[in-house]
Structure formats: C-alpha cells, structure tokens
Amino acid sequence: MGFATTAAVALTGMEGHLVEVQAQLAASVPGFTLVGLPDAALAESRDRVRAAVLSTGIEWPHRRITVNLSPASLRKSGSAFDLAVAVAVLAGHRLLPAPGLDRVVHLAELGLDGRLQPVRGVLPAVAAAVGAGLSDVVVAAEDAAEAALVPGARVHGAAHLADVVRLHGGDLAHEPVVGAVSRPRPVPARRAVGDLADVLGQHEARLALEIAAAGGHHLLMVGPPGAGKTMLAARLPGILPDLTDDEAVEVTSVHSVAGTFDPGQGLLRRPPFEDPHHTATPASVVGGGSGLARPGAVSRAHRGVLFLDEAPEFSPRVLQTLRQPLEAGELVLHRAGGAARYPARFQLVLAANPCPCGMAGTDAGAGCGCTSLARRRYLGRLSGPLLDRVDLHVRLDGPTRADRVLGSAGESTATVADRVRDAREAARARHAGTTWTTNAELPGPWLRDRLRGEAGLLSRVERQIDAGVLSLRGADRLLRVACTVADLDGREVPTVDDVDTALVLRTGEHRG
C-alpha cells in the first residue's frame, strides 16, 4: 500500500485555507475515488489527472486510488487542486520521492495533454500558504509572476506536468509531446484617463468632485444629458492618490479571484473604476454564481470608484443591495456552497437625469413633456435610505454659451490631485493609530465629541435635524464632509463656513 501527501489551498471568498491532499494506493480492484467535499469541477479532476499522467509518458497505477482533501468538512471548489492530486498520486506510487512534498503547495489546473493551466486567486492563495508557514509553491508558468508578488514565497513556475515531476526528482522514460497551443489570460483593456481640464464650467460640481476624492465621500450628480456628469465621474480616479502597499495587495487579491488581474503589470497601484451598465443583474454587481459566490463590480471597485450612470434605470434590487457595503465596507454572500466575504469599500458615484426625458430645468425645458408625477417617480427610484448614505448631492446645468465659446480650461487633473493628496495625508496623520484612513470612515460619536467644543459649530446642523432636513446619519456624513473641506484648506478643525459648505453640497440649502 502506498501513501503520500502534499498541499493545496482552498479559497472561501478572499480567505485561503490550507488543504492536505492525501493519496492512498491499495492493491485492490482499480478505481479512483476523490473525497473531501469536492464540487463538480473538482470531482472531474480524476479524469483530467489520469489523462495528464498518461500524456506525460507515465503508466497509470492499476490500483485502488483514494484521494482525500483534508479537512473534509471544508467545501472545495475549482480546478486548482488538479496538480496537487496528480503529485500525491505519483508520490504514493513511488514515482516521486515523497519526503518534503507535504511542505510544498501545488496550485494549477491540468490539461489532458499534461500542460499546467493558470487559475484564479493565486495571489491570496499563495499569501495564505506563506502565512501558514509553507513557502514553496508550484504554479503554472503564467501564474508565476503573480505568485512572486507575495513576500517570502519561493515560487516554481512549470509549463507541464513533466516539469513538476523533474522538479521533485522523478524520472521520465521519454519527453512528452507538448502542443504549442496556450490559453491566453483574459484581462480587460485599460481605459484611457481623461483630464479635468476637458470639463467646461461646472465649478460647483468640480468642487464636489475634489471634496469627494479628498475624503472618500459618495456623490450624486443630477443634470441633463451633456452636462458633463459622465466626464466628471470618469476623471475621479485620476485625482485619487495611489494605493498604499497594503491596499494594493488587497485590491490585487480581489481582482485575482475575479480573474481580471494582469500579473505582468505588478500590483494594482491605481484605484479601480467600475461602471456597470444599467441592465446589470444583482449577481454581476454585488457578486454571485453557483456554489461559492464570485466577486462582483462592487468588490472589484474596492478602494476605487463604482459609477452608476443613469442610476434610476438600474433595477431596484441592485440599488438596494448597495446599502450594506456602503455602511460596512464589505459584502458577505451566502450560497449553497458556503459564505464568501469580499471587501467593498468603494466610492459610489451616481448620475441621473432630472426627469425621464432629461430636459427638465434646461433652456430646452419647454420641450419637456414629463409631468411632475413622472419626474417624482423617476427620481423616486433612488430610495431615501440609499440617498441618505450619499454625502454630496449636486445639480448640474448644461454648459452655457459663454462656457462653450469663451470658457477657458479649468484646473488640470494633476493640479487637483496634488491638493487631494495633501488633504488625504493630513487626514491619515490625524487618524494615525486607528483603522480609519479617510474622513468618510469617521464614526459619528467620535466626530461629535471632537467638534462639541467649537462654539456654534453644531448649532446649524442641529437646526437642520430639528427641521427634518437631515437625519442623524445625514448629520454625521455632513460633519465628515466639513472635515474634508477643512483639510483641503489646510485647517485642522472645520469652521462654521466649512459646515455651511458641506450643507450646501448635501441639501442645496444656503446659509441663513
């Protein structure tokens, strides 16, 4: 009887769990059993492994083979266990030296011809392995660059199962014939980043965009078609600062699991930008899929921007599912295969027309045939609880003739980005020693205690609460915006004018 073990990693959301892959070969009726709660894709690895071993020129053992994935109580999914299963079987058949294999992690899918194929989630999987004390990792050649991003990992990239056999000291009777076909890694094309100088006029909206970037605040823009809502939203990532090292690893891990990461570019250092179409389903926006849920647009936008253009046209189910991540900064998706937890701390930017036809309140508004009821119903699709979580509400008008003919270019992205960076650094220094990195994350009780000593600072906010203009949640968000306005102007503590500016940008109410 032969027995051998090696290691693999099972991902549950972003969390990696070390799995011991045990293979036992008994002198009995030939067969191949895979146990340990595998899903359908993993159960099919029996056929892939057998074909890959035969394609490598190794005789398949005619024994009763049992492979156990331990711990057996943890659900395993995907094809990333193929290589570990093959190595454990070959070691149990005495074709590979068994000592030390239990300290090596194998992560790759096997083709029928023995080629190693890349898999999703290599970065968080390797990070989990290194964190558990297993530094030696064998992956497909296409995944080697991604795995090498994990500090402390000793990565071995292999193109074929034969390379893995030789790596572990095994012998081959002859070299396998390997086809030249390779599977390209699907990576989305990078979008072009425009400059804020391209936006004509819209001074209040540009100010709101800068404040949103400096404090990590959510933003709603309402205006007619052509006012510049989409242009402004697309330029928000350009004025955001680069991700920190920890944030870059976190964001890159999400995109690795989602299969949208190009390892050739290294860690993702720029904030991501996601703009799903208004026909997107809830599963594509928040995450979903059979078995264990995959990350959706809200998680791919982690530490970046989620832009919903024509927001009232989105399904109400999609809009309501945003409420949890807006508050918690993460998503927990429960499926039959288990619960997956994904980070989702993004900046939400909503854009909407003022009415179904979009012409209300414009110079061409005389041609608007929408009734007042139709207008209310249209914007009413954005529920009160959702809008209460959006810090900045801005109404845009179409560019005037003066803007179009005589308007000079506004400040560039680089100029605004410098101010945003300085404001973020001031906030980060002030919050040193806490888990908060932006003003948008500040808890309400801490804010109120900090500002209570400022004479008259909170009285304006309290009057708005008494008048029903602001909820308690809205008041906290308004104070966070006031802190950001102060940071942009170089002040440690916001003033009454900063609170009034925040109030105007949230409610449109001017000082009185």
PDB file of C-alpha atoms in Angstrom, residues 93-240:
ATOM      1  CA  HIS A  93       3.006   5.149  -6.469  1.00  0.00           C
ATOM      2  CA  ARG A  94       6.684   5.653  -5.559  1.00  0.00           C
ATOM      3  CA  LEU A  95       7.356   7.599  -8.766  1.00  0.00           C
ATOM      4  CA  LEU A  96       8.305  10.732  -6.832  1.00  0.00           C
ATOM      5  CA  PRO A  97      10.433  10.954  -3.682  1.00  0.00           C
ATOM      6  CA  ALA A  98       7.798  11.502  -1.009  1.00  0.00           C
ATOM      7  CA  PRO A  99       9.817  13.302   1.739  1.00  0.00           C
ATOM      8  CA  GLY A 100       9.158  17.017   1.802  1.00  0.00           C
ATOM      9  CA  LEU A 101       6.178  17.022  -0.558  1.00  0.00           C
ATOM     10  CA  ASP A 102       3.851  17.681   2.357  1.00  0.00           C
ATOM     11  CA  ARG A 103       5.543  21.087   2.721  1.00  0.00           C
ATOM     12  CA  VAL A 104       5.043  22.094  -0.917  1.00  0.00           C
ATOM     13  CA  VAL A 105       1.864  23.789  -2.170  1.00  0.00           C
ATOM     14  CA  HIS A 106       0.681  22.937  -5.697  1.00  0.00           C
ATOM     15  CA  LEU A 107      -1.810  25.228  -7.466  1.00  0.00           C
ATOM     16  CA  ALA A 108      -2.676  24.613 -11.119  1.00  0.00           C
ATOM     17  CA  GLU A 109      -5.224  23.097 -13.447  1.00  0.00           C
ATOM     18  CA  LEU A 110      -4.120  20.225 -15.674  1.00  0.00           C
ATOM     19  CA  GLY A 111      -4.890  19.919 -19.363  1.00  0.00           C
ATOM     20  CA  LEU A 112      -5.419  16.495 -20.885  1.00  0.00           C
ATOM     21  CA  ASP A 113      -2.014  16.781 -22.550  1.00  0.00           C
ATOM     22  CA  GLY A 114      -0.307  17.485 -19.204  1.00  0.00           C
ATOM     23  CA  ARG A 115       0.068  21.247 -19.607  1.00  0.00           C
ATOM     24  CA  LEU A 116      -0.392  23.386 -16.486  1.00  0.00           C
ATOM     25  CA  GLN A 117      -3.128  25.994 -16.858  1.00  0.00           C
ATOM     26  CA  PRO A 118      -3.444  29.214 -14.816  1.00  0.00           C
ATOM     27  CA  VAL A 119      -6.178  29.524 -12.195  1.00  0.00           C
ATOM     28  CA  ARG A 120      -7.933  32.347 -10.382  1.00  0.00           C
ATOM     29  CA  GLY A 121      -6.974  33.575  -6.940  1.00  0.00           C
ATOM     30  CA  VAL A 122      -3.279  32.670  -6.985  1.00  0.00           C
ATOM     31  CA  LEU A 123      -2.233  35.777  -5.049  1.00  0.00           C
ATOM     32  CA  PRO A 124      -4.485  35.286  -1.978  1.00  0.00           C
ATOM     33  CA  ALA A 125      -3.901  31.513  -2.117  1.00  0.00           C
ATOM     34  CA  VAL A 126      -0.120  31.870  -2.037  1.00  0.00           C
ATOM     35  CA  ALA A 127      -0.396  34.525   0.676  1.00  0.00           C
ATOM     36  CA  ALA A 128      -2.423  32.070   2.785  1.00  0.00           C
ATOM     37  CA  ALA A 129       0.159  29.326   2.209  1.00  0.00           C
ATOM     38  CA  VAL A 130       3.056  31.560   3.237  1.00  0.00           C
ATOM     39  CA  GLY A 131       1.070  32.733   6.245  1.00  0.00           C
ATOM     40  CA  ALA A 132       0.629  29.089   7.270  1.00  0.00           C
ATOM     41  CA  GLY A 133       4.388  28.501   7.068  1.00  0.00           C
ATOM     42  CA  LEU A 134       4.592  26.813   3.629  1.00  0.00           C
ATOM     43  CA  SER A 135       6.844  28.932   1.421  1.00  0.00           C
ATOM     44  CA  ASP A 136       7.482  26.562  -1.515  1.00  0.00           C
ATOM     45  CA  VAL A 137       4.773  26.916  -4.143  1.00  0.00           C
ATOM     46  CA  VAL A 138       4.443  25.305  -7.587  1.00  0.00           C
ATOM     47  CA  VAL A 139       2.146  27.085 -10.048  1.00  0.00           C
ATOM     48  CA  ALA A 140       1.574  27.288 -13.797  1.00  0.00           C
ATOM     49  CA  ALA A 141       4.169  29.344 -15.632  1.00  0.00           C
ATOM     50  CA  GLU A 142       1.560  32.019 -16.433  1.00  0.00           C
ATOM     51  CA  ASP A 143       0.837  32.423 -12.699  1.00  0.00           C
ATOM     52  CA  ALA A 144       4.468  32.596 -11.540  1.00  0.00           C
ATOM     53  CA  ALA A 145       4.688  36.401 -11.774  1.00  0.00           C
ATOM     54  CA  GLU A 146       1.516  36.813  -9.717  1.00  0.00           C
ATOM     55  CA  ALA A 147       2.622  34.316  -7.066  1.00  0.00           C
ATOM     56  CA  ALA A 148       6.016  36.029  -6.802  1.00  0.00           C
ATOM     57  CA  LEU A 149       4.273  39.213  -5.601  1.00  0.00           C
ATOM     58  CA  VAL A 150       3.804  37.554  -2.191  1.00  0.00           C
ATOM     59  CA  PRO A 151       6.760  38.351   0.103  1.00  0.00           C
ATOM     60  CA  GLY A 152       8.526  35.228   1.365  1.00  0.00           C
ATOM     61  CA  ALA A 153       7.184  32.870  -1.301  1.00  0.00           C
ATOM     62  CA  ARG A 154       9.603  30.588  -3.168  1.00  0.00           C
ATOM     63  CA  VAL A 155       7.798  30.175  -6.462  1.00  0.00           C
ATOM     64  CA  HIS A 156       8.400  27.463  -9.048  1.00  0.00           C
ATOM     65  CA  GLY A 157       6.649  28.029 -12.365  1.00  0.00           C
ATOM     66  CA  ALA A 158       6.066  24.994 -14.573  1.00  0.00           C
ATOM     67  CA  ALA A 159       4.622  24.636 -18.045  1.00  0.00           C
ATOM     68  CA  HIS A 160       3.961  20.875 -17.978  1.00  0.00           C
ATOM     69  CA  LEU A 161       3.423  18.068 -15.500  1.00  0.00           C
ATOM     70  CA  ALA A 162       6.767  16.657 -16.697  1.00  0.00           C
ATOM     71  CA  ASP A 163       8.491  19.768 -15.337  1.00  0.00           C
ATOM     72  CA  VAL A 164       6.922  19.155 -11.936  1.00  0.00           C
ATOM     73  CA  VAL A 165       7.997  15.500 -11.974  1.00  0.00           C
ATOM     74  CA  ARG A 166      11.590  16.522 -12.671  1.00  0.00           C
ATOM     75  CA  LEU A 167      11.404  19.290 -10.038  1.00  0.00           C
ATOM     76  CA  HIS A 168      10.598  16.677  -7.395  1.00  0.00           C
ATOM     77  CA  GLY A 169      13.309  14.253  -8.515  1.00  0.00           C
ATOM     78  CA  GLY A 170      11.219  11.911 -10.642  1.00  0.00           C
ATOM     79  CA  ASP A 171      12.412  10.224 -13.840  1.00  0.00           C
ATOM     80  CA  LEU A 172      10.705  10.151 -17.225  1.00  0.00           C
ATOM     81  CA  ALA A 173      11.179   7.368 -19.765  1.00  0.00           C
ATOM     82  CA  HIS A 174      10.824   9.872 -22.608  1.00  0.00           C
ATOM     83  CA  GLU A 175       9.957  13.503 -23.148  1.00  0.00           C
ATOM     84  CA  PRO A 176       6.216  14.138 -23.632  1.00  0.00           C
ATOM     85  CA  VAL A 177       4.976  15.776 -26.808  1.00  0.00           C
ATOM     86  CA  VAL A 178       3.544  19.162 -25.843  1.00  0.00           C
ATOM     87  CA  GLY A 179       1.264  21.148 -28.136  1.00  0.00           C
ATOM     88  CA  ALA A 180       2.007  24.774 -28.878  1.00  0.00           C
ATOM     89  CA  VAL A 181      -1.486  25.961 -28.004  1.00  0.00           C
ATOM     90  CA  SER A 182      -1.735  28.040 -24.836  1.00  0.00           C
ATOM     91  CA  ARG A 183      -4.745  29.572 -23.156  1.00  0.00           C
ATOM     92  CA  PRO A 184      -4.474  33.367 -23.009  1.00  0.00           C
ATOM     93  CA  ARG A 185      -5.289  35.055 -19.737  1.00  0.00           C
ATOM     94  CA  PRO A 186      -8.446  37.201 -20.131  1.00  0.00           C
ATOM     95  CA  VAL A 187      -7.507  40.674 -18.971  1.00  0.00           C
ATOM     96  CA  PRO A 188      -9.692  43.732 -19.667  1.00  0.00           C
ATOM     97  CA  ALA A 189      -8.123  46.562 -21.641  1.00  0.00           C
ATOM     98  CA  ARG A 190      -7.062  49.600 -19.677  1.00  0.00           C
ATOM     99  CA  ARG A 191      -9.374  52.571 -20.131  1.00  0.00           C
ATOM    100  CA  ALA A 192      -7.998  55.936 -21.161  1.00  0.00           C
ATOM    101  CA  VAL A 193      -7.925  58.509 -18.358  1.00  0.00           C
ATOM    102  CA  GLY A 194      -9.122  61.990 -19.324  1.00  0.00           C
ATOM    103  CA  ASP A 195      -8.129  65.317 -17.796  1.00  0.00           C
ATOM    104  CA  LEU A 196     -10.332  67.545 -15.653  1.00  0.00           C
ATOM    105  CA  ALA A 197      -9.314  70.458 -17.857  1.00  0.00           C
ATOM    106  CA  ASP A 198     -11.595  68.961 -20.527  1.00  0.00           C
ATOM    107  CA  VAL A 199     -14.711  69.770 -18.455  1.00  0.00           C
ATOM    108  CA  LEU A 200     -16.312  73.126 -19.362  1.00  0.00           C
ATOM    109  CA  GLY A 201     -17.697  75.157 -16.472  1.00  0.00           C
ATOM    110  CA  GLN A 202     -19.426  73.149 -13.695  1.00  0.00           C
ATOM    111  CA  HIS A 203     -17.460  74.852 -10.909  1.00  0.00           C
ATOM    112  CA  GLU A 204     -19.693  73.547  -8.104  1.00  0.00           C
ATOM    113  CA  ALA A 205     -19.571  70.011  -9.485  1.00  0.00           C
ATOM    114  CA  ARG A 206     -15.766  70.189  -9.798  1.00  0.00           C
ATOM    115  CA  LEU A 207     -15.561  71.333  -6.168  1.00  0.00           C
ATOM    116  CA  ALA A 208     -17.798  68.442  -5.103  1.00  0.00           C
ATOM    117  CA  LEU A 209     -15.632  66.008  -7.058  1.00  0.00           C
ATOM    118  CA  GLU A 210     -12.488  67.301  -5.350  1.00  0.00           C
ATOM    119  CA  ILE A 211     -14.078  67.035  -1.907  1.00  0.00           C
ATOM    120  CA  ALA A 212     -15.308  63.521  -2.721  1.00  0.00           C
ATOM    121  CA  ALA A 213     -11.779  62.489  -3.718  1.00  0.00           C
ATOM    122  CA  ALA A 214     -10.130  64.077  -0.683  1.00  0.00           C
ATOM    123  CA  GLY A 215     -12.448  62.481   1.861  1.00  0.00           C
ATOM    124  CA  GLY A 216     -13.605  59.279   0.160  1.00  0.00           C
ATOM    125  CA  HIS A 217     -17.202  60.557   0.032  1.00  0.00           C
ATOM    126  CA  HIS A 218     -20.081  59.323  -2.137  1.00  0.00           C
ATOM    127  CA  LEU A 219     -21.501  61.658  -4.784  1.00  0.00           C
ATOM    128  CA  LEU A 220     -24.805  62.139  -6.633  1.00  0.00           C
ATOM    129  CA  MET A 221     -24.953  64.322  -9.767  1.00  0.00           C
ATOM    130  CA  VAL A 222     -28.305  65.267 -11.292  1.00  0.00           C
ATOM    131  CA  GLY A 223     -28.358  67.108 -14.597  1.00  0.00           C
ATOM    132  CA  PRO A 224     -29.479  66.973 -18.226  1.00  0.00           C
ATOM    133  CA  PRO A 225     -27.690  64.945 -20.923  1.00  0.00           C
ATOM    134  CA  GLY A 226     -24.459  66.633 -21.987  1.00  0.00           C
ATOM    135  CA  ALA A 227     -23.918  68.493 -18.716  1.00  0.00           C
ATOM    136  CA  GLY A 228     -20.712  66.549 -18.020  1.00  0.00           C
ATOM    137  CA  LYS A 229     -21.800  64.009 -15.401  1.00  0.00           C
ATOM    138  CA  THR A 230     -20.077  61.051 -17.050  1.00  0.00           C
ATOM    139  CA  MET A 231     -16.948  63.089 -17.853  1.00  0.00           C
ATOM    140  CA  LEU A 232     -16.600  64.162 -14.232  1.00  0.00           C
ATOM    141  CA  ALA A 233     -17.147  60.650 -12.867  1.00  0.00           C
ATOM    142  CA  ALA A 234     -14.609  59.139 -15.263  1.00  0.00           C
ATOM    143  CA  ARG A 235     -12.000  61.659 -14.096  1.00  0.00           C
ATOM    144  CA  LEU A 236     -12.446  60.962 -10.387  1.00  0.00           C
ATOM    145  CA  PRO A 237      -9.934  58.042 -10.297  1.00  0.00           C
ATOM    146  CA  GLY A 238      -7.311  60.330 -11.856  1.00  0.00           C
ATOM    147  CA  ILE A 239      -7.306  62.701  -8.873  1.00  0.00           C
ATOM    148  CA  LEU A 240      -7.263  59.921  -6.265  1.00  0.00           C
TER     149      LEU A 240
END
